[in-house]
mmCIF file of C-alpha atoms in Angstrom:
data_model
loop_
_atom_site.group_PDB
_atom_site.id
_atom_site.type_symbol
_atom_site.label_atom_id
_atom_site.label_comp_id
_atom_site.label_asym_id
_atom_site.label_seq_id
_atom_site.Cartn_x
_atom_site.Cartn_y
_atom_site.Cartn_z
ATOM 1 C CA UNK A 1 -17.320 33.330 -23.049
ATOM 2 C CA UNK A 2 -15.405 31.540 -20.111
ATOM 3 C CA UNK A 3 -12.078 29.522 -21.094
ATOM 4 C CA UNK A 4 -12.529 26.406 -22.799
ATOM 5 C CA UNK A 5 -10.924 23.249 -20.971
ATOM 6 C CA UNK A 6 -9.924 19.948 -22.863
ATOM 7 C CA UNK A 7 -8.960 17.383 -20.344
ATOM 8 C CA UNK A 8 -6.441 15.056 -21.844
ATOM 9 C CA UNK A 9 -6.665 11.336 -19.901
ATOM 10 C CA UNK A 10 -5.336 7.975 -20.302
ATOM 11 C CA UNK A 11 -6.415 4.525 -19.117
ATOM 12 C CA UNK A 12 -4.764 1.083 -18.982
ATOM 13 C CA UNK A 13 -7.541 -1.755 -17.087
ATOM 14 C CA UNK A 14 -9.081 0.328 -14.394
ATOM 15 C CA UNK A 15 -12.710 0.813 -15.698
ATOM 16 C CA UNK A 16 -14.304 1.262 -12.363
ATOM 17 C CA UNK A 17 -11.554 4.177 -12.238
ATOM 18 C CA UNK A 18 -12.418 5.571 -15.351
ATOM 19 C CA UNK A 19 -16.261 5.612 -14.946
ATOM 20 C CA UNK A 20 -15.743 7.834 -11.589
ATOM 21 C CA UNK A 21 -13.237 10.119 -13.316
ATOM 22 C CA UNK A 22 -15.890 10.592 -15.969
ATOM 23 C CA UNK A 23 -18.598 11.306 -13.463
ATOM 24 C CA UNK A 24 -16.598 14.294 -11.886
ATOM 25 C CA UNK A 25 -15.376 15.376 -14.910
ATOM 26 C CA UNK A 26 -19.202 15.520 -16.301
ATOM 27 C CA UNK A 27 -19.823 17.359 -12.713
ATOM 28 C CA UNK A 28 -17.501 20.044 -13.197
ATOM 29 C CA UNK A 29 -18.775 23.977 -13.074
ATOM 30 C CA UNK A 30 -16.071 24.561 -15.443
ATOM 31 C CA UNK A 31 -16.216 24.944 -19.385
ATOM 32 C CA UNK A 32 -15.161 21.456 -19.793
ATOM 33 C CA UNK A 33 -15.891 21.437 -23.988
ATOM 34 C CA UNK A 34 -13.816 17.600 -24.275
ATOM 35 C CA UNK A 35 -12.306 14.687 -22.746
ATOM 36 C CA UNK A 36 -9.504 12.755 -24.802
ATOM 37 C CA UNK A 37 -9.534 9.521 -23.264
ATOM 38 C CA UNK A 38 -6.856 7.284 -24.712
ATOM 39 C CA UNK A 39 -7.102 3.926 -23.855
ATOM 40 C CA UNK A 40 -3.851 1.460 -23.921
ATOM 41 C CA UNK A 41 -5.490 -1.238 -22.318
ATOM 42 C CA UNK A 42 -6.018 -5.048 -22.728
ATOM 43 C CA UNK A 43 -10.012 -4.469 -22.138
ATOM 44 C CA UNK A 44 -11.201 -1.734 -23.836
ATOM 45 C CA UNK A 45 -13.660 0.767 -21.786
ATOM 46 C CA UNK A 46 -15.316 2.213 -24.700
ATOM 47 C CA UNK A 47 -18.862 1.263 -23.343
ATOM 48 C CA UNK A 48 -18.191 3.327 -20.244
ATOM 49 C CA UNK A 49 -16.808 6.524 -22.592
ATOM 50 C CA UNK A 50 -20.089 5.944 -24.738
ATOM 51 C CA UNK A 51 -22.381 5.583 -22.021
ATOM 52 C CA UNK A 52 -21.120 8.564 -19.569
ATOM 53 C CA UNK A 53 -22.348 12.404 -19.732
ATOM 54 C CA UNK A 54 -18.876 14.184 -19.670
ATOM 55 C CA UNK A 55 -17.857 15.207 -23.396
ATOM 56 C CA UNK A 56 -15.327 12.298 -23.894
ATOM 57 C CA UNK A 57 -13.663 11.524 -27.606
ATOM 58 C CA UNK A 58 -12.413 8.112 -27.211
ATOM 59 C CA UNK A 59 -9.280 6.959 -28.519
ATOM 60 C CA UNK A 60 -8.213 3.296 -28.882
ATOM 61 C CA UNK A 61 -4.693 2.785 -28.758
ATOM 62 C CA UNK A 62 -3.723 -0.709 -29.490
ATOM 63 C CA UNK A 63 0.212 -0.594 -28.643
ATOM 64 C CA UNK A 64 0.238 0.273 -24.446
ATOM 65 C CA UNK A 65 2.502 3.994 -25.240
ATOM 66 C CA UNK A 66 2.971 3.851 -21.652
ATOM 67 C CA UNK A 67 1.859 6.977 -19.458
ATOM 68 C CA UNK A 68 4.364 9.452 -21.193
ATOM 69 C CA UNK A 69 2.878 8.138 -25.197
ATOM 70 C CA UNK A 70 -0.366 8.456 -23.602
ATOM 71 C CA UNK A 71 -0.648 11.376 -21.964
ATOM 72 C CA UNK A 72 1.424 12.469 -25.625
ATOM 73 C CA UNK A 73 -1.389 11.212 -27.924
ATOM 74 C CA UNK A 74 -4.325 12.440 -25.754
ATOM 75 C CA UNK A 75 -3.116 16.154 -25.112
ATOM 76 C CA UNK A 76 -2.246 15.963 -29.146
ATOM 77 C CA UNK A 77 -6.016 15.235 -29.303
ATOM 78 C CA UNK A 78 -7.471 18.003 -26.723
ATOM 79 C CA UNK A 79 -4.920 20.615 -28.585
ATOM 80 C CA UNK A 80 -6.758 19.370 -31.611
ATOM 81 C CA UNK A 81 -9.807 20.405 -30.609
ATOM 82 C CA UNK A 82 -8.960 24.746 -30.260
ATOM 83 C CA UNK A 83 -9.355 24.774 -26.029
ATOM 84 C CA UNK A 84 -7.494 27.309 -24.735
ATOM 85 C CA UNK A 85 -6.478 25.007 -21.720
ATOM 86 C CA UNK A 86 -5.729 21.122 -21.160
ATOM 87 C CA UNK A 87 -6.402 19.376 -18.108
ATOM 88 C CA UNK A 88 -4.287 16.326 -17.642
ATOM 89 C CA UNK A 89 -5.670 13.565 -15.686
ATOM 90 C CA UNK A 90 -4.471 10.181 -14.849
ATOM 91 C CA UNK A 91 -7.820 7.474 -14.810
ATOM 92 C CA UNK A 92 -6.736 6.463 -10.881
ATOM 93 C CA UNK A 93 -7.216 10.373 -10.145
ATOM 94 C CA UNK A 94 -10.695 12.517 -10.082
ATOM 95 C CA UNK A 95 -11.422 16.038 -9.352
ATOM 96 C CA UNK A 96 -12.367 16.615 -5.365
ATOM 97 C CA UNK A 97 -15.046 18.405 -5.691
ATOM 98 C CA UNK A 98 -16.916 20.522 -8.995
ATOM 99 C CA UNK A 99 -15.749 23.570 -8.772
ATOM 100 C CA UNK A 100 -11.909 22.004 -8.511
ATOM 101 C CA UNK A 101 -11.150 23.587 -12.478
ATOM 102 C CA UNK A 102 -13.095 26.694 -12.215
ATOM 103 C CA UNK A 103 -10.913 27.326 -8.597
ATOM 104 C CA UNK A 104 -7.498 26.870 -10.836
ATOM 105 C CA UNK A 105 -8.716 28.995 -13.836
ATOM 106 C CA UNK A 106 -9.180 31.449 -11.775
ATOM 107 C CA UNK A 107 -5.821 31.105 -9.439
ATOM 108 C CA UNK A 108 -3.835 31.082 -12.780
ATOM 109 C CA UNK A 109 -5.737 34.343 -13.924
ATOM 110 C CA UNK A 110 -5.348 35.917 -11.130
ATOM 111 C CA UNK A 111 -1.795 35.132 -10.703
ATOM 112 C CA UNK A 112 -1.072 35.422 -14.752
ATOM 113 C CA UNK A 113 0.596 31.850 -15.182
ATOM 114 C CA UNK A 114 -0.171 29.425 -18.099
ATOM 115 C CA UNK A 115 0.725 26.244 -15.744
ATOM 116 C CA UNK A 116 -1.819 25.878 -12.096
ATOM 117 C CA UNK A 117 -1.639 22.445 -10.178
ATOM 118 C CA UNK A 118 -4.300 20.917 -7.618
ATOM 119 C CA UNK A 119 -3.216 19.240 -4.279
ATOM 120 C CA UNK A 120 -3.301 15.509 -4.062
ATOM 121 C CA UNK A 121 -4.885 13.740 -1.589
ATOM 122 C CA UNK A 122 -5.116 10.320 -0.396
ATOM 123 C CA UNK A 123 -8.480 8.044 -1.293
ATOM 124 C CA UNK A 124 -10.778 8.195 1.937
ATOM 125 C CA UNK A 125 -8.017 10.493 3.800
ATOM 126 C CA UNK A 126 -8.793 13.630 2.488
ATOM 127 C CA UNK A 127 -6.563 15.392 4.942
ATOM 128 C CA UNK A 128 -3.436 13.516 3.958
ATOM 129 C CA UNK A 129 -1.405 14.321 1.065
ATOM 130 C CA UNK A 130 -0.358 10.910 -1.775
ATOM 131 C CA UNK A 131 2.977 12.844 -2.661
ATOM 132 C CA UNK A 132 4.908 15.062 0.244
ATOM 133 C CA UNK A 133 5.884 18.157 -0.384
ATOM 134 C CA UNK A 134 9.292 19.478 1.299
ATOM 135 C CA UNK A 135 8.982 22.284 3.800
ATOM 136 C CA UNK A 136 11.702 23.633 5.747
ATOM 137 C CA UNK A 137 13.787 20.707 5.014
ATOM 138 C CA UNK A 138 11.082 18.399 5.949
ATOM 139 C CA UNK A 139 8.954 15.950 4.061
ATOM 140 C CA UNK A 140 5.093 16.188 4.826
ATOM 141 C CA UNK A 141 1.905 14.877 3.770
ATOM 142 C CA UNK A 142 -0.077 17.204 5.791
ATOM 143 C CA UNK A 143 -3.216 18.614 3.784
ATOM 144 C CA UNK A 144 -3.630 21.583 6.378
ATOM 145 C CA UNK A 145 0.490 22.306 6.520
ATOM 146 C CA UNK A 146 1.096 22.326 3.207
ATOM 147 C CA UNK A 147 -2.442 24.797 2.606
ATOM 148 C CA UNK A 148 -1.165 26.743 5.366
ATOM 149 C CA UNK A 149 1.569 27.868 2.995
ATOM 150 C CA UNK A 150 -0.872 29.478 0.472
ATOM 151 C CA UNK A 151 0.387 29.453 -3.284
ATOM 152 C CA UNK A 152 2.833 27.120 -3.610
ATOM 153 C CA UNK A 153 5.018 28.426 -6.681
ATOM 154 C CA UNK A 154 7.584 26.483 -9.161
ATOM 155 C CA UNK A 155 6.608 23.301 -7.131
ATOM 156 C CA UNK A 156 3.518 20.634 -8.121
ATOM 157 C CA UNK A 157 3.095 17.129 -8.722
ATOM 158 C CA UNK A 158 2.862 16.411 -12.445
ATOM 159 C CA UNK A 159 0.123 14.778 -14.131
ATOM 160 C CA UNK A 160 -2.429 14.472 -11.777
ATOM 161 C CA UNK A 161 -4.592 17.245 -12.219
ATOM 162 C CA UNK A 162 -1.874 20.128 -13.849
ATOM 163 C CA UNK A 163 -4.210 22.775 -16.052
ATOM 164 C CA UNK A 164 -1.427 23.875 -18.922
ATOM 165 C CA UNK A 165 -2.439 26.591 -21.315
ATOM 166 C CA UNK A 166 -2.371 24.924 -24.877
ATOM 167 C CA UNK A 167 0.615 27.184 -25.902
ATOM 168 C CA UNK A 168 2.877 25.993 -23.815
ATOM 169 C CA UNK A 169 3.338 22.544 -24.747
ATOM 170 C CA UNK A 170 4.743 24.808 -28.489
ATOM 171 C CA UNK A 171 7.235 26.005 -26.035
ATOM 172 C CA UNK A 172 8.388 23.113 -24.118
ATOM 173 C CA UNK A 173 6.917 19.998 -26.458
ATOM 174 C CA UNK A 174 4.763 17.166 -25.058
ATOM 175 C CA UNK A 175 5.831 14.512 -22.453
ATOM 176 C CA UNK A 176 8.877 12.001 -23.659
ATOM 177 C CA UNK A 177 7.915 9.268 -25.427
ATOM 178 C CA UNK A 178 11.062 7.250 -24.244
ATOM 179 C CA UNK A 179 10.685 7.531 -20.574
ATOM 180 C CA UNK A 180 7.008 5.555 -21.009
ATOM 181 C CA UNK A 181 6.347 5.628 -17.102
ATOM 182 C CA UNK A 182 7.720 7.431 -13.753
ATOM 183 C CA UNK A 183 9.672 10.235 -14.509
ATOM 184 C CA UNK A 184 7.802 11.939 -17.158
ATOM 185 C CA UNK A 185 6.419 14.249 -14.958
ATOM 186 C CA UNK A 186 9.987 15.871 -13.980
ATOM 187 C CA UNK A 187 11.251 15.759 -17.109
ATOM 188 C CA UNK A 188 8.108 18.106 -18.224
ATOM 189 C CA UNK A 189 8.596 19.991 -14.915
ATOM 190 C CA UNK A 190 12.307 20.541 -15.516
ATOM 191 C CA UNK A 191 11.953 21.992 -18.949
ATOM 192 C CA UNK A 192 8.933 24.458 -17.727
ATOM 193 C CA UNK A 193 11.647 25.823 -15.466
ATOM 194 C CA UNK A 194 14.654 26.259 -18.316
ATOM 195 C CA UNK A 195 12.011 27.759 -20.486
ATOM 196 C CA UNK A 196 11.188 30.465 -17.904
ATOM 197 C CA UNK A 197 7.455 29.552 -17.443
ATOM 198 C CA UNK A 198 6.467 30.122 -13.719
ATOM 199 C CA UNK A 199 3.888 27.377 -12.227
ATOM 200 C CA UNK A 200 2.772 26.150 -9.158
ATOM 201 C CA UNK A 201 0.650 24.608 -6.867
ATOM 202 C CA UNK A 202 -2.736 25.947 -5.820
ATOM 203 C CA UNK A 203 -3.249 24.676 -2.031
ATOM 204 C CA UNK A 204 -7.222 25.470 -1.775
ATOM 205 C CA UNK A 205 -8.481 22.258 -4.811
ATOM 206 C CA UNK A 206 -7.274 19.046 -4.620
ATOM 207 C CA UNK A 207 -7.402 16.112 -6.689
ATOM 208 C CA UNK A 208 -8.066 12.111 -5.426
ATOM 209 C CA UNK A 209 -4.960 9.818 -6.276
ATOM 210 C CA UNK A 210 -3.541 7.063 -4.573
ATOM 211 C CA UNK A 211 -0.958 7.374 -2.246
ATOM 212 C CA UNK A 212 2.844 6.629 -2.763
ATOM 213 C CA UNK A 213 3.510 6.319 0.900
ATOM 214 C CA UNK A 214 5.110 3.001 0.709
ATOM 215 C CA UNK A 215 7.992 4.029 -1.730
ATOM 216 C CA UNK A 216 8.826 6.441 0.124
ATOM 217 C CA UNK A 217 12.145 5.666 1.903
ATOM 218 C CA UNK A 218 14.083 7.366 4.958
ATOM 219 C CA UNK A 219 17.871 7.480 4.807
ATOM 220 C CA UNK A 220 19.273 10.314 7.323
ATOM 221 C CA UNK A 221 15.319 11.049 8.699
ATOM 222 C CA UNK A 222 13.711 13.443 7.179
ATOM 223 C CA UNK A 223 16.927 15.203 5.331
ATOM 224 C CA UNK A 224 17.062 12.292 3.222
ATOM 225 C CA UNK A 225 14.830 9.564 1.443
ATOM 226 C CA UNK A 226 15.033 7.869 -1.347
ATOM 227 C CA UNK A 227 11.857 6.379 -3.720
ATOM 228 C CA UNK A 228 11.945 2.365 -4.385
ATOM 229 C CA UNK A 229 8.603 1.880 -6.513
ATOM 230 C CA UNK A 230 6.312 -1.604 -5.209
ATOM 231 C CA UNK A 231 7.642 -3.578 -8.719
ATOM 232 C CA UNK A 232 10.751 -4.580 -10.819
ATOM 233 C CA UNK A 233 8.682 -2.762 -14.009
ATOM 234 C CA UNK A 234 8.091 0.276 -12.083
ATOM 235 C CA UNK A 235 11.589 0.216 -10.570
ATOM 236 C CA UNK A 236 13.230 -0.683 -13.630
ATOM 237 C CA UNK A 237 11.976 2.414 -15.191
ATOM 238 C CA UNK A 238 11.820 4.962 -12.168
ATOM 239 C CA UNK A 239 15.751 4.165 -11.650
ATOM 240 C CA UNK A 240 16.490 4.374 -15.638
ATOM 241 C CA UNK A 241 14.729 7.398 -16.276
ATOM 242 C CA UNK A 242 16.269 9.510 -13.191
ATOM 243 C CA UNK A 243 19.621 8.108 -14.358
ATOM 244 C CA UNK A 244 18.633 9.422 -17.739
ATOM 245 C CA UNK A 245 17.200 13.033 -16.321
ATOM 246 C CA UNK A 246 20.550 13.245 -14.267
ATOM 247 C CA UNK A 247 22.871 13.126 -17.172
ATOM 248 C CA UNK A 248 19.998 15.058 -19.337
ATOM 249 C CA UNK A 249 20.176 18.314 -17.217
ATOM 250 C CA UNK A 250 23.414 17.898 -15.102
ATOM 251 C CA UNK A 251 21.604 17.669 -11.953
ATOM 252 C CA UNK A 252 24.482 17.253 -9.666
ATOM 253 C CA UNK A 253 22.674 17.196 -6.515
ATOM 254 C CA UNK A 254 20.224 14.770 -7.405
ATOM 255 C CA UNK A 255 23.367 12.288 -8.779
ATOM 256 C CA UNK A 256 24.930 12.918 -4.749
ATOM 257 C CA UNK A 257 21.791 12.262 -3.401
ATOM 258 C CA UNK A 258 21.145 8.643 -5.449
ATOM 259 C CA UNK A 259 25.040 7.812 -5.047
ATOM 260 C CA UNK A 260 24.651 7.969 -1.467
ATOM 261 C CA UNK A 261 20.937 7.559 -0.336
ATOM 262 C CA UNK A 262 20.917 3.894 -2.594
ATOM 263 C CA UNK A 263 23.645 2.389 -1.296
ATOM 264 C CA UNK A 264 23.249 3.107 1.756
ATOM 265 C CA UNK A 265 19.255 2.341 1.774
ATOM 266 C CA UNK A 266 19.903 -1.465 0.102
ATOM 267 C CA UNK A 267 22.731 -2.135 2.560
ATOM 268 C CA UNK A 268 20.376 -1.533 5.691
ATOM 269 C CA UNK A 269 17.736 -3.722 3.916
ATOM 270 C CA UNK A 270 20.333 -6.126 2.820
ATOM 271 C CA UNK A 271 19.490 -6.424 -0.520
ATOM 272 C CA UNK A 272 22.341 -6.962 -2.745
ATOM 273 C CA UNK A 273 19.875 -8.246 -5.712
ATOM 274 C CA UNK A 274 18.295 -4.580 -5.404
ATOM 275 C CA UNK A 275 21.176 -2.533 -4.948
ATOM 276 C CA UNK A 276 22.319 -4.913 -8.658
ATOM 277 C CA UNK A 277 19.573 -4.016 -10.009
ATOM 278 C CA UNK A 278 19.094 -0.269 -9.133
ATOM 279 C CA UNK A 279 22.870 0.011 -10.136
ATOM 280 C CA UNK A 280 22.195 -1.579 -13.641
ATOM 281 C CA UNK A 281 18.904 0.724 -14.592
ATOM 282 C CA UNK A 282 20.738 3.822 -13.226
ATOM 283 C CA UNK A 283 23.827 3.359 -15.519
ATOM 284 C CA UNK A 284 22.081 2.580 -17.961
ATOM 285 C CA UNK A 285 19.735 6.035 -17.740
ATOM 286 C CA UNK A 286 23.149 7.906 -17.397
ATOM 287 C CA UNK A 287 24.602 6.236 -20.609
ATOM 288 C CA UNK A 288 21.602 6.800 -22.716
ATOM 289 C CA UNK A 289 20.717 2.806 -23.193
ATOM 290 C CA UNK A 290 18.280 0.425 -22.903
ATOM 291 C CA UNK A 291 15.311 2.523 -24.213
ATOM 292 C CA UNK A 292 12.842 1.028 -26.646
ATOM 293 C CA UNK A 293 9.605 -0.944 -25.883
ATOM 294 C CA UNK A 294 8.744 -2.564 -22.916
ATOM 295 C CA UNK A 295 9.459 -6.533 -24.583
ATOM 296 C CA UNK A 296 13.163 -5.283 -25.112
ATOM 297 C CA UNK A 297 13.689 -5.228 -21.716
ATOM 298 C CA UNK A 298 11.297 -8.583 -20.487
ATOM 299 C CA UNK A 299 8.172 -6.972 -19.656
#
């Protein structure tokens, strides 16, 4: 019998997303047996769930858990139903092309790891990478660069597209309630690493995502950036939650890196009101406050 895949997915208002994730998911060569779709938003998508071919259990959430809670409640849910592997998806994201789960079953096989990632690639620029990778010092978003490297190990972009083994998340627990957007993904990628589970990213399958180009913010060239998400929600919790993962795992040279690149970055744009406000969320990451729902904190 080949492995049985449970793709765990969350939604929040993008049903013209969802309905194309479905449709690749349903188009898959692999052994998808379910699709946990939990659904946090303000118009519900059930019709589209009902209506599509893929395997989906649909789960209403009425209180928006954020992408963390989500991604929580729907892996819960695929673990719940015995598949020996879980497929995380975001609803903006769908599988290039159908054989993209089959190609990572078989690259973490092969290789013997319980954790494969996909590339990501920009909508209608297949060639072009949403997230850079870091190669010899240097950013890129170079499909053909970065696939010129092979295997890409203990390095991926978390959730879009990662293919866990079900047993891991008993090792390393499910994605952090508290963080509820942007920085999830390290946290989960952080504690793979202390728990000794090898992953990595598998350059020949690549998943559709948009692109974070624009946040994406040069400092000393290409030695040094800095990220400044496109909203005060998103940047409110991006700068919080690194705060929070700094002081969580001691990560010294990511705290030199935001002491310097921030300062530095809001002085050139001359933008005290940002530099205030990245200072604020940051502290308050390091000093463990301000977590709690969204309305604490004006959103």
């Amino acid at each position: 019998m080949p492995d049985s895949v449970a793709v765990a997915a969350v939604t929040f208002d993008r049903p013209d997303d969802v309905k194309i994730l479905l449709e690749a998911l349903a188009a898959q060569s692999g052994n998808i047996t379910s699709v946990a779709l939990v659904d946090s938003g303000k118009s519900p998508v059930s019709d589209i769930a009902e209506a599509s071919s893929a395997p989906v259990n649909y789960i209403r959430s009425n209180t928006n858990l954020g992408g963390a809670g989500g991604f929580s409640l729907a892996i819960l849910s695929a673990m719940a139903s015995g598949a020996e592997w879980i497929w995380i998806m975001d609803d903006d994201a769908h599988p290039e092309d159908p054989e993209c789960v089959a190609t990572l079953l078989a690259a973490a096989k092969e290789r013997g790891l319980d954790v494969v990632l996909p590339l990501v690639v920009a909508p209608g620029a297949p060639d072009t990478l949403s997230f850079h990778f870091r190669l010899d010092g240097k950013l890129t978003h170079d499909r053909a660069e970065v696939a010129a490297r092979g295997f890409l190990p203990n390095v991926g972009h978390f959730f879009n597209g990662a293919l866990i083994r079900a047993d891991v998340f008993y090792r390393v627990g499910l994605p952090d309630l508290r963080l509820f957007i942007r920085g999830d993904e390290t946290d989960f990628m952080i504690r793979l690493r202390r728990a000794g589970i090898e992953f990595g990213t598998v350059t020949t399958v690549a998943l559709t995502h948009p692109a974070a180009w624009a946040e994406v913010q040069p400092v000393l060239g290409d030695r040094m950036h800095v990220l400044v998400p496109e909203t005060p929600f998103k940047q409110f919790y991006f700068y919080r939650n690194r705060g929070h993962l700094t002081r969580r795992y001691t990560r010294v040279k990511s705290f030199v890196a935001d002491a310097v690149g921030y300062p530095i970055h809001f002085a050139r744009t001359r933008d005290p009101r940002g530099f205030a406000n990245w200072l604020r969320a940051y502290a308050a990451g390091i000093g463990g406050r301000r977590f709690g729902p969204p309305s604490d904190f004006g959103f």
